[in-house]
XYZ file of C-alpha atoms in Angstrom:
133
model
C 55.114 99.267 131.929
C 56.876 98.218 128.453
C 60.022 96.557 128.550
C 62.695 96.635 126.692
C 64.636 93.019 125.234
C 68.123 92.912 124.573
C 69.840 90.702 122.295
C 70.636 87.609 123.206
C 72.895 84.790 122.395
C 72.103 82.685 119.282
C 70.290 79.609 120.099
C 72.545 76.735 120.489
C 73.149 74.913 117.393
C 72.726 78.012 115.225
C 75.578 79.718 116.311
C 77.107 81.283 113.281
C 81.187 79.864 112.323
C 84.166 81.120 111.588
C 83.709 80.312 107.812
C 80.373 82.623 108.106
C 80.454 85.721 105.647
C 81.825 89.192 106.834
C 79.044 90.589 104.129
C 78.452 91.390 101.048
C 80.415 94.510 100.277
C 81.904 93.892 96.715
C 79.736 94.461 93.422
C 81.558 94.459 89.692
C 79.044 95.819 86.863
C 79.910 95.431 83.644
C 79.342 98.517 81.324
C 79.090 99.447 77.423
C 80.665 103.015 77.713
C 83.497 103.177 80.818
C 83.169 106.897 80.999
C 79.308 107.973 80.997
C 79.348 104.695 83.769
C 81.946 106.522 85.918
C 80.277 109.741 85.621
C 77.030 108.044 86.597
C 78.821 106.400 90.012
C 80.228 109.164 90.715
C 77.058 111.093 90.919
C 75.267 108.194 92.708
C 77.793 107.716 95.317
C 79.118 111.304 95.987
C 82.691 110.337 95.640
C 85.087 110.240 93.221
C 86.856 106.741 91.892
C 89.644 105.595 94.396
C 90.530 103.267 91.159
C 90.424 105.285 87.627
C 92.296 102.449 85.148
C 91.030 101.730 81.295
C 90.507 98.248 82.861
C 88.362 98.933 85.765
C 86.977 101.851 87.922
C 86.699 101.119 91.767
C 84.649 103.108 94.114
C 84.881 102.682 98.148
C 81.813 103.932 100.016
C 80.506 103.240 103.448
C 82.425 99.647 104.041
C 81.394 98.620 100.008
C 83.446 98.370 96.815
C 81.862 99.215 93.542
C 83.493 98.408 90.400
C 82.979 99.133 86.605
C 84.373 96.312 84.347
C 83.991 97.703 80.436
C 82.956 95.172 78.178
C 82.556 93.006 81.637
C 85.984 92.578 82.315
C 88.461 89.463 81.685
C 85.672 87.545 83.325
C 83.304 88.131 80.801
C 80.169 89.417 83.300
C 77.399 90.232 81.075
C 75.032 91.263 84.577
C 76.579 92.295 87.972
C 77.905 89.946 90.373
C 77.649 90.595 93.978
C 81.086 89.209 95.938
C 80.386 87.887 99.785
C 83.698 88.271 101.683
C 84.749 85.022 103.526
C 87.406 83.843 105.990
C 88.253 81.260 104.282
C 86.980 80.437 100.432
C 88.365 76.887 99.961
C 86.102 76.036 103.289
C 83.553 78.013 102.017
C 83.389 76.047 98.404
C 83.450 73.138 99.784
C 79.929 73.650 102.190
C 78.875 75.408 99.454
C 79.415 72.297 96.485
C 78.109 70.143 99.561
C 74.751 72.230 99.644
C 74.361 71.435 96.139
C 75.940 75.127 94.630
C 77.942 74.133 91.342
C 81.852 75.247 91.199
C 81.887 77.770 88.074
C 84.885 79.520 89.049
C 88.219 78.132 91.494
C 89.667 80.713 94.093
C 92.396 82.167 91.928
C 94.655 85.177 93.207
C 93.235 88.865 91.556
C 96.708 90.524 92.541
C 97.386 91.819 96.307
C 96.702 88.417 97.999
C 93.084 88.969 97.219
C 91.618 85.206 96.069
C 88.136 85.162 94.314
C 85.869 82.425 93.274
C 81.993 81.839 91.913
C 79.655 79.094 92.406
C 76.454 78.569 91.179
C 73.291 78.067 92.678
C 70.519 75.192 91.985
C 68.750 78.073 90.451
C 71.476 79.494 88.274
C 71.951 82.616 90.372
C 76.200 83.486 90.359
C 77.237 84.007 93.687
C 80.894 85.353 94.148
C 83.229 84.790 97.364
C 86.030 86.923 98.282
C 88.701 86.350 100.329
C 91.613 89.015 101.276
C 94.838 87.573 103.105
């Protein structure tokens, strides 16, 4: 007779924290042309942009943000950068400078109460943390 598991407690000592990620659910892309990258979104996600600004186009589609930053925004992106949401991003810098990431960007406020920050890893990868109050 097969049986069936369900899922169980972590095991102790790997129990996730409260300054573990809620996900990744934030990308930025920089892009060339603003428009023919909208139009190209748009067709790839089935919605239209919830944010339509020279600036920046913002797309919200099953629990993920999509942006389009022209010229790669103030930040200067030349590839995309992937944002994990976080609790808590000062806690979260500092186990991440601890593990041996390198601080490339401070938590700074992006308007709204919304703080971002980057960090680099021992292999150059840009990893982004986002934190909404």
């Amino acid at each position: 007779m097969p049986t069936t598991s369900t899922p169980t407690s972590p095991t102790p000592g790997t129990a996730t924290t409260d300054t573990a990620t809620t996900g990744l659910r934030t990308v930025l892309h920089p892009v060339s042309d603003l428009a023919r990258a909208k139009a190209v979104h748009t067709a790839l996600l089935g919605v239209p942009p919830q944010i339509d600004e020279p600036y920046y186009v913002g797309f919200e589609v099953a629990g993920q943000h999509i942006g389009l930053l022209p010229s790669g925004g103030p930040q200067g992106l030349t590839s995309s950068l992937a944002y994990w949401h976080v609790p808590d991003i000062e806690t979260k810098l500092a186990e991440l400078t601890a593990a041996g990431a390198t601080l490339t960007e401070a938590a700074h406020d992006v308007g709204g109460g919304r703080l971002v920050a980057t960090v680099t890893d021992p292999d150059g990868n840009v990893l982004g943390l986002l934190q909404d109050r």
